[in-house]
Coordinates of C-alpha atoms and ligand atoms in Angstrom, one line a residue:
X1 CA -7.8 24.4 4.6
X2 CA -8.0 23.3 0.9
X3 CA -10.8 20.8 0.4
X4 CA -11.6 18.2 -2.3
X5 CA -15.1 17.4 -3.4
X6 CA -17.1 15.5 -0.8
X7 CA -18.3 11.9 -1.3
X8 CA -20.9 9.7 0.2
X9 CA -18.3 7.2 1.3
X10 CA -14.5 7.7 1.9
X11 CA -12.5 4.5 2.4
X12 CA -9.2 4.9 4.2
X13 CA -6.9 2.1 3.0
X14 CA -6.5 0.6 -0.4
X15 CA -5.7 -3.1 0.5
X16 CA -8.1 -5.7 -0.6
X17 CA -10.5 -5.0 2.2
X18 CA -10.7 -1.3 1.5
X19 CA -10.9 -1.9 -2.3
X20 CA -13.7 -4.5 -2.1
X21 CA -15.6 -2.1 0.2
X22 CA -15.3 0.7 -2.2
X23 CA -16.1 -1.4 -5.2
X24 CA -19.3 -2.8 -3.7
X25 CA -20.3 0.7 -2.3
X26 CA -19.9 2.2 -5.8
X27 CA -22.0 -0.6 -7.3
X28 CA -24.7 0.4 -4.9
X29 CA -24.7 3.9 -6.4
X30 CA -22.8 5.6 -3.6
X31 CA -20.3 8.3 -4.6
X32 CA -17.2 6.6 -3.3
X33 CA -13.6 7.7 -2.9
X34 CA -10.6 5.9 -1.5
X35 CA -7.4 7.2 0.1
X36 CA -4.1 5.3 -0.1
X37 CA -0.7 6.2 -1.5
X38 CA -0.5 2.8 -3.3
X39 CA -3.9 1.2 -3.8
X40 CA -3.5 -2.6 -4.2
X41 CA -0.6 -2.8 -1.8
X42 CA -0.6 -4.0 1.8
X43 CA -0.7 -7.5 3.3
X44 CA -2.1 -9.0 0.1
X45 CA 1.3 -8.5 -1.6
X46 CA 2.7 -11.0 0.9
X47 CA -0.2 -13.4 1.6
X48 CA -0.3 -16.9 0.2
X49 CA -4.0 -16.6 -0.6
X50 CA -5.3 -19.9 1.0
X51 CA -9.1 -19.9 1.4
X52 CA -8.7 -22.2 4.3
X53 CA -12.0 -22.0 6.3
X54 CA -11.8 -25.7 7.3
X55 CA -8.0 -26.4 7.7
X56 CA -7.4 -23.2 9.6
X57 CA -10.3 -23.9 12.0
X58 CA -9.3 -23.2 15.6
X59 CA -10.9 -24.3 18.9
X60 CA -13.1 -21.5 20.2
X61 CA -13.5 -19.7 16.8
X62 CA -16.8 -21.4 15.8
X63 CA -18.5 -18.0 15.3
X64 CA -15.8 -16.9 13.0
X65 CA -16.1 -20.2 11.2
X66 CA -19.7 -19.2 10.2
X67 CA -18.4 -16.0 8.5
X68 CA -15.4 -17.7 6.9
X69 CA -17.7 -20.4 5.4
X70 CA -20.2 -17.7 4.2
X71 CA -17.3 -16.0 2.4
X72 CA -15.9 -19.3 1.0
X73 CA -19.3 -20.1 -0.5
X74 CA -19.3 -16.7 -2.2
X75 CA -15.9 -17.1 -3.8
X76 CA -16.8 -18.8 -7.1
X77 CA -19.4 -16.1 -8.0
X78 CA -17.2 -13.3 -6.6
X79 CA -14.2 -14.4 -8.6
X80 CA -16.3 -14.8 -11.8
X81 CA -17.8 -11.4 -11.3
X82 CA -14.5 -9.7 -10.7
X83 CA -12.9 -11.4 -13.7
X84 CA -15.9 -10.4 -15.8
X85 CA -15.6 -6.8 -14.6
X86 CA -11.9 -6.5 -15.3
X87 CA -10.9 -9.1 -17.7
X88 CA -8.2 -10.2 -15.3
X89 CA -7.4 -13.7 -14.2
X90 CA -7.2 -14.1 -10.4
X91 CA -5.3 -17.3 -10.2
X92 CA -8.4 -18.8 -8.4
X93 CA -7.7 -22.5 -8.1
X94 CA -10.1 -25.1 -6.6
X95 CA -7.4 -27.8 -6.1
X96 CA -8.0 -28.4 -2.3
X97 CA -5.8 -28.8 0.7
X98 CA -4.0 -31.6 2.4
X99 CA -3.0 -31.0 6.1
X100 CA -0.5 -33.7 7.2
X101 CA 1.2 -34.9 10.4
X102 CA 4.9 -35.8 10.6
X103 CA 5.0 -37.4 14.1
X104 CA 2.8 -38.9 16.7
X105 CA 2.1 -35.5 18.4
X106 CA 1.2 -33.8 15.2
X107 CA -1.0 -36.8 14.4
X108 CA -2.9 -36.5 17.7
X109 CA -3.3 -32.8 17.1
X110 CA -4.7 -33.5 13.6
X111 CA -7.1 -36.1 14.9
X112 CA -8.5 -33.5 17.3
X113 CA -8.9 -31.0 14.5
X114 CA -10.6 -33.6 12.4
X115 CA -13.1 -34.4 15.3
X116 CA -13.8 -30.7 15.6
X117 CA -14.3 -30.3 11.8
X118 CA -16.7 -33.3 11.8
X119 CA -18.6 -31.9 14.8
X120 CA -18.9 -28.7 12.9
X121 CA -20.4 -30.4 9.9
X122 CA -17.4 -29.8 7.7
X123 CA -16.1 -32.0 4.8
X124 CA -12.8 -33.4 5.8
X125 CA -11.4 -36.9 5.1
X126 CA -8.9 -38.7 7.3
X127 CA -6.1 -40.4 5.2
X128 CA -3.3 -42.7 6.1
X129 CA 0.3 -41.6 5.4
X130 CA 0.4 -43.9 2.4
X131 CA -2.9 -42.4 1.0
X132 CA -1.4 -38.9 1.5
X133 CA 1.7 -39.8 -0.5
X134 CA -0.4 -41.3 -3.2
X135 CA -2.1 -37.9 -3.6
X136 CA 1.2 -36.0 -3.2
X137 CA 4.2 -38.1 -4.2
X138 CA 6.7 -35.4 -3.2
X139 CA 5.7 -35.7 0.5
X140 CA 8.3 -37.0 3.0
X141 CA 8.2 -40.8 3.5
X142 CA 7.6 -40.2 7.2
X143 CA 4.2 -38.6 6.9
X144 CA 1.9 -40.3 9.5
X145 CA -1.5 -39.3 8.2
X146 CA -3.5 -36.3 7.1
X147 CA -6.7 -34.6 6.3
X148 CA -7.9 -34.1 2.8
X149 CA -10.1 -31.0 2.5
X150 CA -11.2 -30.5 -1.1
X151 CA -13.2 -27.4 -0.2
X152 CA -10.2 -25.3 0.9
X153 CA -9.1 -23.5 -2.3
X154 CA -6.6 -20.7 -3.2
X155 CA -6.4 -17.4 -5.1
X156 CA -3.4 -15.2 -6.0
X157 CA -3.8 -12.2 -3.7
X158 CA -1.6 -10.0 -5.8
X159 CA -3.8 -10.6 -8.8
X160 CA -6.9 -10.2 -6.6
X161 CA -5.6 -6.8 -5.4
X162 CA -4.7 -5.6 -8.9
X163 CA -8.2 -6.7 -10.3
X164 CA -9.9 -4.8 -7.4
X165 CA -8.1 -1.6 -8.2
X166 CA -9.3 -2.0 -11.9
X167 CA -12.8 -2.8 -10.7
X168 CA -12.9 0.3 -8.5
X169 CA -11.6 2.5 -11.2
X170 CA -14.2 1.2 -13.7
X171 CA -17.0 1.6 -11.1
X172 CA -16.1 5.3 -10.6
X173 CA -14.3 5.2 -7.3
X174 CA -12.1 8.3 -6.9
X175 CA -8.6 7.3 -6.0
X176 CA -6.7 9.8 -3.8
X177 CA -3.1 8.5 -4.0
X178 CA -1.8 9.9 -0.7
X179 CA -1.8 9.2 3.1
X180 CA -4.8 10.0 5.3
X181 CA -3.2 11.7 8.3
X182 CA -6.1 12.6 10.5
X183 CA -9.8 12.0 10.9
X184 CA -11.9 15.1 10.6
X185 CA -14.5 15.3 13.3
X186 CA -17.2 17.9 13.7
X187 CA -20.1 17.9 16.2
X188 CA -19.1 14.4 17.4
X189 CA -19.4 13.0 13.9
X190 CA -16.7 11.9 11.4
X191 CA -16.8 14.3 8.4
X192 CA -13.8 13.1 6.3
X193 CA -10.0 13.0 6.6
X194 CA -7.1 15.4 6.3
X195 CA -4.3 14.1 4.1
X196 CA -0.6 14.6 4.7
X197 CA -0.6 17.5 2.3
X198 CA -3.3 19.2 4.4
X199 CA -6.2 18.6 2.0
X200 CA -9.5 17.8 3.6
X201 CA -11.4 15.0 1.9
X202 CA -15.0 15.4 3.0
X203 CA -17.5 12.4 3.3
X204 CA -20.8 11.6 4.7
X205 CA -19.3 8.3 6.0
X206 CA -15.7 7.2 6.5
X207 CA -14.7 3.6 6.4
X208 CA -11.4 2.8 8.2
X209 CA -9.9 -0.2 6.4
X210 CA -6.2 0.4 7.1
X211 CA -5.2 -3.2 8.0
X212 CA -2.6 -3.3 10.7
X213 CA -2.3 0.5 10.6
X214 CA -6.0 1.0 11.4
X215 CA -5.2 2.1 15.0
X216 CA -2.8 4.8 13.9
X217 CA -5.1 7.3 12.2
X218 CA -4.9 10.5 14.2
X219 CA -8.0 12.2 15.5
X220 CA -10.0 9.1 16.2
X221 CA -11.6 9.4 19.6
X222 CA -10.3 6.9 22.1
X223 CA -13.6 4.9 22.2
X224 CA -13.6 4.4 18.4
X225 CA -10.0 3.4 17.9
X226 CA -9.9 -0.2 16.5
X227 CA -7.9 -2.6 18.7
X228 CA -5.8 -4.0 15.9
X229 CA -2.1 -4.9 16.2
X230 CA 0.5 -6.0 13.6
X231 CA 1.2 -9.7 13.5
X232 CA 4.2 -10.3 11.3
X233 CA 4.4 -13.1 8.8
X234 CA 7.5 -14.0 6.8
X235 CA 6.7 -15.7 3.5
X236 CA 9.0 -17.2 0.8
X237 CA 8.3 -17.7 -2.9
X238 CA 10.0 -20.4 -4.9
X239 CA 9.7 -21.3 -8.5
X240 CA 8.9 -24.8 -9.8
X241 CA 10.8 -25.3 -13.1
X242 CA 8.6 -26.9 -15.8
X243 CA 10.6 -30.2 -15.7
X244 CA 9.4 -30.7 -12.1
X245 CA 5.8 -29.9 -12.7
X246 CA 3.4 -30.7 -11.1
X247 CA 5.5 -30.6 -8.0
X248 CA 2.5 -30.4 -5.7
X249 CA -1.2 -30.7 -6.9
X250 CA -2.8 -28.9 -3.9
X251 CA -1.9 -26.9 -0.9
X252 CA 0.1 -28.9 1.6
X253 CA 0.3 -27.9 5.2
X254 CA 1.4 -29.1 8.7
X255 CA 2.1 -28.0 12.2
X256 CA 5.8 -28.7 12.7
X257 CA 7.1 -28.2 16.3
X258 CA 4.1 -26.0 17.0
X259 CA 4.6 -23.7 14.0
X260 CA 2.3 -23.7 11.0
X261 CA 4.0 -24.2 7.6
X262 CA 2.1 -24.3 4.3
X263 CA 3.1 -24.7 0.6
X264 CA 0.8 -23.2 -1.9
X265 CA 1.4 -24.3 -5.5
X266 CA 0.1 -21.9 -8.2
X267 CA -0.6 -22.9 -11.8
X268 CA 2.1 -20.5 -13.1
X269 CA 4.8 -22.4 -11.2
X270 CA 5.1 -20.2 -8.2
X271 CA 5.3 -22.1 -4.9
X272 CA 4.5 -20.0 -1.8
X273 CA 5.9 -21.1 1.6
X274 CA 4.5 -19.5 4.7
X275 CA 4.4 -18.2 7.3
X276 CA 5.9 -17.1 10.6
X277 CA 3.8 -15.6 13.3
X278 CA 5.6 -12.9 15.2
X279 CA 4.5 -10.2 17.6
X280 CA 7.2 -7.5 16.9
X281 CA 5.2 -4.4 16.2
X282 CA 5.6 -2.7 12.9
X283 CA 8.7 -4.7 11.8
X284 CA 8.8 -6.1 8.3
X285 CA 12.4 -7.3 8.3
X286 CA 13.1 -10.6 6.7
X287 CA 15.4 -12.4 9.1
X288 CA 17.8 -15.3 8.5
X289 CA 16.0 -17.1 11.4
X290 CA 12.6 -16.7 9.7
X291 CA 13.8 -18.0 6.4
X292 CA 15.7 -20.8 8.0
X293 CA 12.7 -22.0 10.1
X294 CA 10.4 -21.9 7.1
X295 CA 12.8 -23.8 4.8
X296 CA 13.6 -26.3 7.6
X297 CA 9.9 -27.1 8.3
X298 CA 9.0 -27.1 4.6
X299 CA 11.9 -29.4 3.9
X300 CA 10.7 -31.9 6.6
X301 CA 7.4 -31.9 4.8
X302 CA 8.5 -31.9 1.1
X303 CA 12.3 -32.6 1.0
X304 CA 12.5 -31.8 -2.8
X305 CA 11.9 -28.1 -2.2
X306 CA 15.7 -27.6 -1.7
X307 CA 16.1 -28.1 -5.4
X308 CA 13.9 -25.2 -6.3
X309 CA 15.0 -21.6 -7.0
X310 CA 14.2 -19.3 -4.1
X311 CA 12.8 -16.2 -5.9
X312 CA 11.4 -14.0 -3.1
X313 CA 11.5 -13.4 0.6
X314 CA 9.0 -10.9 2.1
X315 CA 7.4 -10.0 5.4
X316 CA 3.9 -8.6 5.9
X317 CA 1.7 -7.5 8.8
X318 CA -1.6 -9.3 9.6
X319 CA -4.1 -7.0 11.3
X320 CA -4.6 -9.0 14.5
X321 CA -7.7 -8.3 16.7
X322 CA -8.2 -9.4 20.3
X323 CA -10.5 -12.4 19.3
X324 CA -8.8 -13.0 15.9
X325 CA -12.1 -12.0 14.1
X326 CA -12.7 -8.9 12.0
X327 CA -14.3 -5.6 13.1
X328 CA -17.2 -4.8 10.7
X329 CA -19.6 -1.9 10.7
X330 CA -20.3 1.3 12.7
X331 CA -17.9 2.3 15.4
X332 CA -18.6 4.3 18.5
X333 CA -18.3 7.5 16.5
X334 CA -21.1 8.5 14.2
X335 CA -20.1 8.4 10.6
X336 CA -17.0 6.2 11.2
X337 CA -17.2 2.6 10.2
X338 CA -14.6 -0.1 10.5
X339 CA -13.5 -2.9 8.2
X340 CA -10.4 -4.3 9.7
X341 CA -8.9 -6.8 12.1
X342 CA -9.1 -9.7 9.6
X343 CA -5.9 -11.2 10.9
X344 CA -5.3 -14.6 9.1
X345 CA -8.4 -14.5 7.0
X346 CA -8.3 -11.3 5.0
X347 CA -8.2 -12.9 1.6
X348 CA -10.9 -15.5 2.5
X349 CA -13.1 -12.8 4.0
X350 CA -12.9 -10.4 1.1
X351 CA -16.2 -11.3 -0.6
X352 CA -18.4 -11.3 2.5
X353 CA -16.7 -8.1 3.8
X354 CA -17.5 -6.2 0.6
X355 CA -21.1 -7.4 0.8
X356 CA -21.5 -6.6 4.5
X357 CA -20.0 -3.1 4.3
X358 CA -22.0 -2.2 1.1
X359 CA -25.1 -3.3 2.9
X360 CA -24.5 -1.3 6.0
X361 CA -23.5 1.7 4.0
X362 CA -26.5 1.6 1.8
X363 CA -29.1 0.7 4.5
X364 CA -27.7 1.7 7.8
X365 CA -28.3 -1.9 9.0
X366 CA -25.5 -4.5 9.8
X367 CA -26.7 -7.8 8.2
X368 CA -27.4 -10.6 10.6
X369 CA -24.3 -12.6 9.6
X370 CA -22.0 -9.7 10.6
X371 CA -23.6 -8.7 13.9
X372 CA -21.2 -10.9 16.0
X373 CA -18.4 -8.8 14.4
X374 CA -19.6 -5.4 15.4
X375 CA -16.6 -3.3 16.6
X376 CA -18.8 -2.4 19.6
X377 CA -18.2 -5.9 21.0
X378 CA -14.9 -4.8 22.6
X379 CA -16.5 -1.9 24.5
X380 CA -14.4 1.3 25.2
X381 CA -11.7 2.4 25.4
X382 CA -9.8 0.0 23.2
X383 CA -6.5 1.6 22.2
X384 CA -3.6 -0.8 22.2
X385 CA 0.0 0.4 22.8
X386 CA 1.5 0.7 19.4
X387 CA 5.2 1.3 18.8
X388 CA 5.9 4.7 17.2
Ligands
LIG1 N1 -3.8 -17.6 6.7 C1 -2.4 -17.8 6.7 C2 -1.6 -16.9 7.5 O1 -2.1 -16.0 8.1 O2 -0.4 -17.2 7.6

């Protein structure tokens, strides 16, 4: 079998999680390679890029909150370092988030979320409907109240992905632009991967960072297969013409009839509207129903959106895990580490994931903040039924 030069670390998957892992590993002096047919692709091409540790807090996810906050705190330095390393603007915007309620039920739900946020020591301010509209005049007149969270920021995930590709290349990461088909295992240890062309890429350690596809690499022993599944999200992109700017000053979100809808305004005039949550396997079809529901809910929140050009519709796959938290660190197979299962928080968790994975690769130790997220927490065997 033809074989390419061996590396210290081989990252399988060139989405933002694989890229940040490779970049940080290379910065630690590890000879690092990455395999992906299109580095910089994946769910980041669809994601809205909210850094929403506080407004996306869910009951029962307090442990994940700690990791989310740790990553949010790192974002300013991380973004500055990445921009410095690449010369690329990331669209990082600290303009905050407003989560609003449209009826009495939504308001009660938001009040409970606010109480949880306060109990968790988070910065979140309750506003009346009138105060919400003063901040965001385009909001519907019926808004009943809301939460102002200035600490929940945003970044443009497409720019983030492109910058991470450049940063990896500049740090000496070897890019294999092809598919990893099978994990190579010898004497009960991962030794690299075999590509679709049949080339073996050898490595001391393999990091599986394949997003929603992470459970599909052939050759991974049953007990080490990550229990991730695809969770579809449909997302729209609209454009705010200059004459309407600023249409929104910050991210605006709500739960409408039980579904989350958010509007993320970028400085360049893009307005991202997301997202559906659908358990349909590996399906990335944009449906009339998905677009209709997003536009209907977004219109209830901000009626003026119907005036804006609709410039893109797209669906992506979040890598869902059984507890909605990522899998970070050594798997049940020697030499195989996981960096996957980030579900709704991949963009937010990018800085901390890079640091955690580089630390464990360089020292063999999972840092304390990442220990609750060891893949070993699920026990074995973990394979989920995945559609072919
Ligand atoms: N974090 C936003 C989403 O997953 O839709």
